[in-house]
PDB file of C-alpha atoms in Angstrom:
ATOM      1  CA  MET A 559      17.685  28.571  27.268  1.00 58.00           C
ATOM      2  CA  ALA A 560      14.710  26.623  28.620  1.00 69.00           C
ATOM      3  CA  ILE A 561      13.711  25.150  31.944  1.00 74.00           C
ATOM      4  CA  TYR A 562      13.658  21.355  31.928  1.00 72.00           C
ATOM      5  CA  ARG A 563      11.806  19.285  34.486  1.00 74.00           C
ATOM      6  CA  VAL A 564      12.620  15.725  35.422  1.00 74.00           C
ATOM      7  CA  ARG A 565      10.182  12.960  34.540  1.00 72.00           C
ATOM      8  CA  GLY A 566      10.034  10.260  37.164  1.00 67.00           C
ATOM      9  CA  ASP A 567       9.857   7.352  34.720  1.00 68.00           C
ATOM     10  CA  ALA A 568      12.390   8.681  32.227  1.00 68.00           C
ATOM     11  CA  GLN A 569      15.711   6.907  31.751  1.00 71.00           C
ATOM     12  CA  SER A 570      16.637   8.972  28.695  1.00 76.00           C
ATOM     13  CA  TYR A 571      15.349  12.046  26.871  1.00 76.00           C
ATOM     14  CA  GLY A 572      14.902  13.445  23.377  1.00 80.00           C
ATOM     15  CA  HIS A 573      12.989  10.599  21.696  1.00 86.00           C
ATOM     16  CA  GLU A 574      10.803  11.860  18.860  1.00 93.00           C
ATOM     17  CA  ILE A 575       8.696   8.788  18.064  1.00 97.00           C
ATOM     18  CA  GLY A 576       7.707   5.810  20.218  1.00 97.00           C
ATOM     19  CA  ILE A 577       7.311   2.494  18.394  1.00 98.00           C
ATOM     20  CA  LEU A 578       5.292  -0.429  19.738  1.00 98.00           C
ATOM     21  CA  LEU A 579       6.828  -3.729  18.648  1.00 96.00           C
ATOM     22  CA  ILE A 580       4.944  -6.998  18.485  1.00 93.00           C
ATOM     23  CA  ALA A 581       6.810 -10.030  19.850  1.00 92.00           C
ATOM     24  CA  CYS A 582       8.501 -11.671  16.860  1.00 89.00           C
ATOM     25  CA  SER A 583      11.874 -12.937  15.683  1.00 88.00           C
ATOM     26  CA  ASN A 584      12.039 -11.224  12.310  1.00 89.00           C
ATOM     27  CA  PRO A 585      15.264  -9.630  11.051  1.00 91.00           C
ATOM     28  CA  PHE A 586      14.898  -5.842  10.670  1.00 95.00           C
ATOM     29  CA  PRO A 587      17.159  -4.522   7.858  1.00 96.00           C
ATOM     30  CA  PRO A 588      17.696  -0.786   7.312  1.00 96.00           C
ATOM     31  CA  GLY A 589      14.462   0.771   6.096  1.00 97.00           C
ATOM     32  CA  ASP A 590      12.346  -1.495   8.275  1.00 97.00           C
ATOM     33  CA  VAL A 591      10.278   0.159  11.015  1.00 97.00           C
ATOM     34  CA  GLY A 592      12.100  -2.015  13.544  1.00 96.00           C
ATOM     35  CA  ASN A 593      15.557  -0.743  12.531  1.00 97.00           C
ATOM     36  CA  ALA A 594      16.519   2.498  14.298  1.00 96.00           C
ATOM     37  CA  SER A 595      18.802   3.516  11.424  1.00 97.00           C
ATOM     38  CA  SER A 596      15.684   4.008   9.284  1.00 97.00           C
ATOM     39  CA  TYR A 597      15.109   7.394  10.963  1.00 97.00           C
ATOM     40  CA  ARG A 598      16.890  10.740  10.962  1.00 95.00           C
ATOM     41  CA  TYR A 599      15.712  11.357  14.539  1.00 95.00           C
ATOM     42  CA  PRO A 600      15.713   9.416  17.836  1.00 95.00           C
ATOM     43  CA  VAL A 601      13.082   6.721  18.303  1.00 97.00           C
ATOM     44  CA  LEU A 602      12.209   4.575  21.304  1.00 97.00           C
ATOM     45  CA  TYR A 603      10.968   0.982  21.154  1.00 97.00           C
ATOM     46  CA  GLU A 604       8.656  -0.929  23.501  1.00 96.00           C
ATOM     47  CA  THR A 605       7.859  -4.613  22.902  1.00 96.00           C
ATOM     48  CA  ILE A 606       4.414  -5.994  23.749  1.00 95.00           C
ATOM     49  CA  ARG A 607       5.148  -9.597  24.671  1.00 92.00           C
ATOM     50  CA  SER A 608       1.516 -10.720  24.501  1.00 91.00           C
ATOM     51  CA  VAL A 609       1.078  -9.617  20.877  1.00 92.00           C
ATOM     52  CA  THR A 610       2.504 -12.052  18.327  1.00 86.00           C
ATOM     53  CA  ILE A 611       2.289 -12.469  14.570  1.00 81.00           C
ATOM     54  CA  ASP A 612      -0.025 -15.452  15.003  1.00 79.00           C
ATOM     55  CA  SER A 613      -2.349 -13.740  17.454  1.00 79.00           C
ATOM     56  CA  LEU A 614      -2.541 -10.443  15.602  1.00 79.00           C
ATOM     57  CA  ILE A 615      -2.284 -11.298  11.904  1.00 69.00           C
ATOM     58  CA  ASN A 616      -3.350 -14.911  11.664  1.00 59.00           C
ATOM     59  CA  GLU A 617      -6.007 -14.934  14.388  1.00 59.00           C
ATOM     60  CA  GLY A 618      -7.057 -11.277  14.684  1.00 60.00           C
ATOM     61  CA  ASP A 619      -7.054 -11.529  18.492  1.00 65.00           C
ATOM     62  CA  ARG A 620      -8.010  -8.279  20.223  1.00 75.00           C
ATOM     63  CA  SER A 621      -7.807  -9.545  23.809  1.00 81.00           C
ATOM     64  CA  MET A 622      -4.414  -7.858  24.280  1.00 87.00           C
ATOM     65  CA  ALA A 623      -5.805  -4.319  24.047  1.00 92.00           C
ATOM     66  CA  ARG A 624      -5.025  -3.586  27.686  1.00 94.00           C
ATOM     67  CA  ASP A 625      -1.391  -4.629  27.199  1.00 95.00           C
ATOM     68  CA  VAL A 626      -1.105  -2.459  24.100  1.00 96.00           C
ATOM     69  CA  ILE A 627      -2.454   0.570  25.951  1.00 97.00           C
ATOM     70  CA  ALA A 628      -0.101  -0.028  28.888  1.00 97.00           C
ATOM     71  CA  ALA A 629       2.918  -0.202  26.564  1.00 97.00           C
ATOM     72  CA  ALA A 630       1.844   2.962  24.766  1.00 97.00           C
ATOM     73  CA  LEU A 631       1.466   4.771  28.082  1.00 97.00           C
ATOM     74  CA  ARG A 632       5.010   3.762  29.024  1.00 96.00           C
ATOM     75  CA  LEU A 633       6.295   5.331  25.819  1.00 96.00           C
ATOM     76  CA  GLN A 634       4.268   8.466  26.469  1.00 95.00           C
ATOM     77  CA  ASP A 635       5.727   8.689  29.967  1.00 93.00           C
ATOM     78  CA  MET A 636       9.194   8.530  28.409  1.00 92.00           C
ATOM     79  CA  GLY A 637       8.404  11.745  26.535  1.00 92.00           C
ATOM     80  CA  VAL A 638       7.820  10.668  22.930  1.00 94.00           C
ATOM     81  CA  LYS A 639       5.747  13.076  20.866  1.00 94.00           C
ATOM     82  CA  ALA A 640       3.855  10.481  18.791  1.00 97.00           C
ATOM     83  CA  ILE A 641       3.406   6.712  18.868  1.00 98.00           C
ATOM     84  CA  THR A 642       3.294   4.166  16.081  1.00 98.00           C
ATOM     85  CA  SER A 643       3.750   0.392  15.762  1.00 97.00           C
ATOM     86  CA  ASP A 644       5.482  -2.182  13.589  1.00 95.00           C
ATOM     87  CA  CYS A 645       2.399  -3.901  12.164  1.00 94.00           C
ATOM     88  CA  GLY A 646      -0.419  -2.515  10.043  1.00 94.00           C
ATOM     89  CA  TYR A 647      -2.871  -4.886  11.721  1.00 93.00           C
ATOM     90  CA  MET A 648      -2.328  -3.006  14.980  1.00 95.00           C
ATOM     91  CA  LEU A 649      -5.119  -0.897  13.508  1.00 95.00           C
ATOM     92  CA  HIS A 650      -7.326  -3.168  15.664  1.00 93.00           C
ATOM     93  CA  PHE A 651      -6.212  -1.101  18.683  1.00 95.00           C
ATOM     94  CA  GLN A 652      -6.041   2.383  17.133  1.00 96.00           C
ATOM     95  CA  ASP A 653      -9.144   3.909  18.694  1.00 96.00           C
ATOM     96  CA  GLU A 654      -8.558   2.455  22.156  1.00 95.00           C
ATOM     97  CA  VAL A 655      -4.931   3.574  22.329  1.00 97.00           C
ATOM     98  CA  ALA A 656      -5.652   7.026  20.897  1.00 97.00           C
ATOM     99  CA  THR A 657      -8.407   7.499  23.472  1.00 97.00           C
ATOM    100  CA  ALA A 658      -6.068   6.598  26.342  1.00 97.00           C
ATOM    101  CA  LEU A 659      -3.133   8.824  25.310  1.00 97.00           C
ATOM    102  CA  LYS A 660      -2.387  12.536  25.045  1.00 96.00           C
ATOM    103  CA  VAL A 661       0.057  12.323  22.136  1.00 96.00           C
ATOM    104  CA  PRO A 662      -0.871  11.469  18.533  1.00 97.00           C
ATOM    105  CA  VAL A 663      -1.262   7.747  17.832  1.00 98.00           C
ATOM    106  CA  MET A 664      -0.774   6.207  14.354  1.00 98.00           C
ATOM    107  CA  LEU A 665      -0.619   2.446  14.791  1.00 98.00           C
ATOM    108  CA  SER A 666      -1.119   1.480  11.148  1.00 97.00           C
ATOM    109  CA  SER A 667       0.134   2.679   7.785  1.00 98.00           C
ATOM    110  CA  LEU A 668      -3.446   2.129   6.581  1.00 98.00           C
ATOM    111  CA  LEU A 669      -4.424   5.377   8.313  1.00 98.00           C
ATOM    112  CA  GLN A 670      -2.991   7.162   5.264  1.00 98.00           C
ATOM    113  CA  LEU A 671      -5.792   5.887   3.018  1.00 98.00           C
ATOM    114  CA  PRO A 672      -8.104   8.935   3.318  1.00 97.00           C
ATOM    115  CA  LEU A 673      -5.220  11.314   2.586  1.00 97.00           C
ATOM    116  CA  ILE A 674      -4.087   9.281  -0.416  1.00 98.00           C
ATOM    117  CA  ALA A 675      -7.640   9.116  -1.739  1.00 97.00           C
ATOM    118  CA  ALA A 676      -8.046  12.878  -1.440  1.00 96.00           C
ATOM    119  CA  THR A 677      -5.066  13.469  -3.734  1.00 96.00           C
ATOM    120  CA  LEU A 678      -6.072  11.189  -6.608  1.00 97.00           C
ATOM    121  CA  ALA A 679      -8.122  11.807  -9.715  1.00 94.00           C
ATOM    122  CA  PRO A 680     -11.810  10.854  -9.411  1.00 91.00           C
ATOM    123  CA  ARG A 681     -11.463   7.618 -11.372  1.00 94.00           C
ATOM    124  CA  ALA A 682      -8.220   6.483  -9.740  1.00 98.00           C
ATOM    125  CA  SER A 683      -8.054   3.612  -7.278  1.00 98.00           C
ATOM    126  CA  ILE A 684      -5.582   2.659  -4.545  1.00 98.00           C
ATOM    127  CA  GLY A 685      -3.455  -0.488  -4.464  1.00 98.00           C
ATOM    128  CA  ILE A 686      -2.514  -2.082  -1.157  1.00 98.00           C
ATOM    129  CA  ILE A 687       0.244  -4.658  -0.726  1.00 98.00           C
ATOM    130  CA  CYS A 688      -0.107  -6.367   2.648  1.00 97.00           C
ATOM    131  CA  ALA A 689       1.360  -9.228   4.653  1.00 95.00           C
ATOM    132  CA  ASN A 690      -1.769 -11.406   4.625  1.00 93.00           C
ATOM    133  CA  SER A 691      -4.634 -10.425   2.332  1.00 94.00           C
ATOM    134  CA  SER A 692      -7.119 -12.827   3.914  1.00 91.00           C
ATOM    135  CA  ARG A 693      -6.758 -10.957   7.220  1.00 90.00           C
ATOM    136  CA  LEU A 694      -7.133  -7.491   5.751  1.00 92.00           C
ATOM    137  CA  THR A 695     -10.900  -7.716   5.943  1.00 91.00           C
ATOM    138  CA  GLN A 696     -13.387  -5.018   5.056  1.00 93.00           C
ATOM    139  CA  PRO A 697     -14.330  -4.414   8.730  1.00 92.00           C
ATOM    140  CA  LEU A 698     -10.653  -3.905   9.595  1.00 92.00           C
ATOM    141  CA  LEU A 699     -10.018  -1.707   6.548  1.00 95.00           C
ATOM    142  CA  SER A 700     -13.030   0.425   7.451  1.00 95.00           C
ATOM    143  CA  LEU A 701     -11.337   1.398  10.735  1.00 95.00           C
ATOM    144  CA  ALA A 702      -8.859   3.406   8.645  1.00 97.00           C
ATOM    145  CA  TYR A 703     -11.037   4.212   5.638  1.00 96.00           C
ATOM    146  CA  PRO A 704     -14.633   4.417   6.894  1.00 95.00           C
ATOM    147  CA  ASN A 705     -16.013   6.504   4.016  1.00 92.00           C
ATOM    148  CA  PRO A 706     -14.229   5.240   0.912  1.00 93.00           C
ATOM    149  CA  THR A 707     -14.199   7.546  -2.091  1.00 92.00           C
ATOM    150  CA  ARG A 708     -11.883   5.340  -4.157  1.00 92.00           C
ATOM    151  CA  ALA A 709     -11.824   1.634  -4.898  1.00 96.00           C
ATOM    152  CA  VAL A 710      -9.099  -0.347  -3.119  1.00 97.00           C
ATOM    153  CA  HIS A 711      -7.327  -3.360  -4.633  1.00 98.00           C
ATOM    154  CA  ILE A 712      -5.461  -5.633  -2.225  1.00 98.00           C
ATOM    155  CA  VAL A 713      -2.567  -8.006  -2.935  1.00 98.00           C
ATOM    156  CA  GLY A 714      -1.039 -10.178  -0.213  1.00 97.00           C
ATOM    157  CA  MET A 715       2.481 -11.476   0.370  1.00 97.00           C
ATOM    158  CA  GLU A 716       1.381 -14.566   2.290  1.00 95.00           C
ATOM    159  CA  ASP A 717       2.189 -16.941  -0.575  1.00 96.00           C
ATOM    160  CA  ALA A 718       5.530 -15.311  -1.463  1.00 97.00           C
ATOM    161  CA  PRO A 719       8.124 -17.890  -0.291  1.00 97.00           C
ATOM    162  CA  ALA A 720      10.954 -15.568   0.803  1.00 97.00           C
ATOM    163  CA  PHE A 721       8.612 -13.152   2.560  1.00 97.00           C
ATOM    164  CA  ARG A 722       6.565 -15.860   4.213  1.00 96.00           C
ATOM    165  CA  SER A 723       9.533 -17.813   5.571  1.00 96.00           C
ATOM    166  CA  ALA A 724      11.196 -14.714   7.047  1.00 95.00           C
ATOM    167  CA  ILE A 725       8.171 -12.752   8.279  1.00 94.00           C
ATOM    168  CA  LEU A 726       5.071 -14.894   8.735  1.00 92.00           C
ATOM    169  CA  ASP A 727       6.842 -18.149   9.620  1.00 92.00           C
ATOM    170  CA  GLU A 728       9.685 -16.386  11.496  1.00 92.00           C
ATOM    171  CA  GLU A 729      12.404 -18.761  10.321  1.00 93.00           C
ATOM    172  CA  GLY A 730      15.120 -16.256  11.259  1.00 90.00           C
ATOM    173  CA  THR A 731      16.714 -15.429   7.901  1.00 94.00           C
ATOM    174  CA  LEU A 732      15.670 -12.720   5.439  1.00 96.00           C
ATOM    175  CA  ASP A 733      16.839 -12.530   1.818  1.00 97.00           C
ATOM    176  CA  THR A 734      16.150  -8.912   0.881  1.00 97.00           C
ATOM    177  CA  ASP A 735      16.868  -9.446  -2.822  1.00 98.00           C
ATOM    178  CA  ALA A 736      14.353 -12.293  -2.962  1.00 98.00           C
ATOM    179  CA  VAL A 737      11.675 -10.339  -1.082  1.00 98.00           C
ATOM    180  CA  GLU A 738      12.239  -7.322  -3.313  1.00 98.00           C
ATOM    181  CA  ALA A 739      11.705  -9.472  -6.398  1.00 98.00           C
ATOM    182  CA  GLU A 740       8.500 -10.887  -4.896  1.00 98.00           C
ATOM    183  CA  ILE A 741       6.972  -7.546  -3.993  1.00 98.00           C
ATOM    184  CA  VAL A 742       7.935  -5.961  -7.317  1.00 98.00           C
ATOM    185  CA  GLU A 743       6.285  -8.879  -9.138  1.00 98.00           C
ATOM    186  CA  ARG A 744       3.085  -8.365  -7.134  1.00 98.00           C
ATOM    187  CA  ALA A 745       3.140  -4.608  -7.638  1.00 98.00           C
ATOM    188  CA  LYS A 746       3.561  -4.960 -11.400  1.00 98.00           C
ATOM    189  CA  GLY A 747       0.755  -7.500 -11.503  1.00 98.00           C
ATOM    190  CA  LEU A 748      -1.454  -5.182  -9.486  1.00 98.00           C
ATOM    191  CA  VAL A 749      -1.105  -2.233 -11.849  1.00 98.00           C
ATOM    192  CA  ALA A 750      -1.349  -4.487 -14.917  1.00 98.00           C
ATOM    193  CA  GLN A 751      -4.688  -5.803 -13.673  1.00 98.00           C
ATOM    194  CA  HIS A 752      -5.835  -2.393 -12.429  1.00 98.00           C
ATOM    195  CA  PRO A 753      -4.110   0.286 -14.524  1.00 98.00           C
ATOM    196  CA  GLU A 754      -6.255   2.959 -12.877  1.00 98.00           C
ATOM    197  CA  VAL A 755      -4.326   2.482  -9.604  1.00 98.00           C
ATOM    198  CA  GLY A 756      -2.980   5.936  -8.823  1.00 98.00           C
ATOM    199  CA  ALA A 757      -0.921   5.128  -5.714  1.00 98.00           C
ATOM    200  CA  ILE A 758       0.269   2.093  -3.766  1.00 98.00           C
ATOM    201  CA  LEU A 759       0.231   1.675   0.005  1.00 98.00           C
ATOM    202  CA  LEU A 760       2.450  -0.895   1.728  1.00 98.00           C
ATOM    203  CA  GLU A 761       0.628  -2.129   4.833  1.00 98.00           C
ATOM    204  CA  CYS A 762       3.398  -4.210   6.369  1.00 96.00           C
ATOM    205  CA  SER A 763       6.157  -2.535   8.402  1.00 97.00           C
ATOM    206  CA  ASN A 764       8.696  -4.942   6.887  1.00 97.00           C
ATOM    207  CA  LEU A 765       8.078  -3.644   3.361  1.00 98.00           C
ATOM    208  CA  PRO A 766       9.427  -0.036   3.365  1.00 98.00           C
ATOM    209  CA  PRO A 767      12.938  -1.245   2.347  1.00 98.00           C
ATOM    210  CA  TYR A 768      11.405  -2.159  -1.019  1.00 98.00           C
ATOM    211  CA  ALA A 769       9.289   0.967  -1.555  1.00 98.00           C
ATOM    212  CA  ALA A 770      11.773   2.560  -3.953  1.00 98.00           C
ATOM    213  CA  ALA A 771      11.884  -0.595  -6.080  1.00 98.00           C
ATOM    214  CA  VAL A 772       8.079  -0.683  -6.226  1.00 98.00           C
ATOM    215  CA  GLN A 773       7.990   2.982  -7.228  1.00 98.00           C
ATOM    216  CA  ARG A 774      10.535   2.411  -9.994  1.00 98.00           C
ATOM    217  CA  ALA A 775       8.672  -0.634 -11.300  1.00 98.00           C
ATOM    218  CA  THR A 776       5.213   0.940 -11.322  1.00 98.00           C
ATOM    219  CA  GLY A 777       5.741   4.691 -11.658  1.00 98.00           C
ATOM    220  CA  ARG A 778       3.244   5.235  -8.833  1.00 98.00           C
ATOM    221  CA  HIS A 779       3.676   7.083  -5.570  1.00 98.00           C
ATOM    222  CA  VAL A 780       4.332   4.529  -2.821  1.00 98.00           C
ATOM    223  CA  PHE A 781       3.251   5.124   0.765  1.00 98.00           C
ATOM    224  CA  ASP A 782       4.300   3.065   3.773  1.00 98.00           C
ATOM    225  CA  PHE A 783       4.916   3.233   7.510  1.00 98.00           C
ATOM    226  CA  LEU A 784       7.918   5.527   7.091  1.00 98.00           C
ATOM    227  CA  THR A 785       6.057   8.121   5.013  1.00 98.00           C
ATOM    228  CA  MET A 786       3.488   8.279   7.829  1.00 98.00           C
ATOM    229  CA  ILE A 787       5.999   8.363  10.693  1.00 98.00           C
ATOM    230  CA  ASP A 788       8.148  11.018   9.019  1.00 97.00           C
ATOM    231  CA  PHE A 789       5.041  13.133   8.417  1.00 96.00           C
ATOM    232  CA  PHE A 790       4.070  13.131  12.088  1.00 94.00           C
ATOM    233  CA  GLN A 791       7.630  13.698  13.269  1.00 94.00           C
ATOM    234  CA  ALA A 792       7.917  16.724  11.005  1.00 92.00           C
ATOM    235  CA  ALA A 793       4.626  18.102  12.326  1.00 90.00           C
ATOM    236  CA  GLY A 794       5.929  17.964  15.909  1.00 85.00           C
ATOM    237  CA  ARG A 795       9.540  18.999  15.387  1.00 70.00           C
ATOM    238  CA  ARG A 796       9.037  22.714  16.098  1.00 55.00           C
ATOM    239  CA  HIS A 797       8.334  21.777  19.733  1.00 52.00           C
ATOM    240  CA  ALA A 798      11.176  19.297  20.019  1.00 46.00           C
ATOM    241  CA  TYR A 799      13.396  21.271  22.388  1.00 46.00           C
ATOM    242  CA  GLN A 800      10.925  23.346  24.389  1.00 46.00           C
ATOM    243  CA  GLY A 801      10.361  22.982  28.116  1.00 41.00           C
ATOM    244  CA  GLY A 802      10.289  19.497  29.545  1.00 41.00           C
ATOM    245  CA  TYR A 803      10.927  17.076  26.659  1.00 41.00           C
TER     246      TYR A 803
END
């Protein structure tokens, strides 16, 4: 048995991962970061109303940093053991949030780049499939991969009709078969143009449902938000039921 202590701000207990959501109206099918059934453990969501797809992805606005930190602190107070987000471009706030918190912070799937690079052959490169390639700039990428040892090749989904209408334009309906076909087409084109690509990273939190299809089509290892979140949850699980959680 263990001694448990009440937390003043807690309404529930036992959440493994806290997830910061940007304010959007996208559908979240199973496998998406925003769908709780994607996890084998309890997660807790917190929406940041001031962070939208337009402000974060299309405009690269960083003025909401204080709101992001406040939301992350609320999740920490609820007892989560690590905090992530539902947008790879939340990398803008990684350092500030990590500095303000006591638990591990992993706001972007792009943080996996150094690990992926370390596992590949010297001549291999990394492919990235992202929501909007024009916004995945070198300064932003360098926040996750400051000392690149492998070339990175980026393909965007911004001109894919099914993806764009559902995710970037937030029209309210998502055709998963159509999006899967679009991302598989881009992945196959990526490795055809760059056959030295040794692994593929999906930046967008809406793309993990299609990771298996990308892996089948390309034969490459595919990394995404869920591979990162599961990794951190596994690293913290041995403390899951000890005093005070």
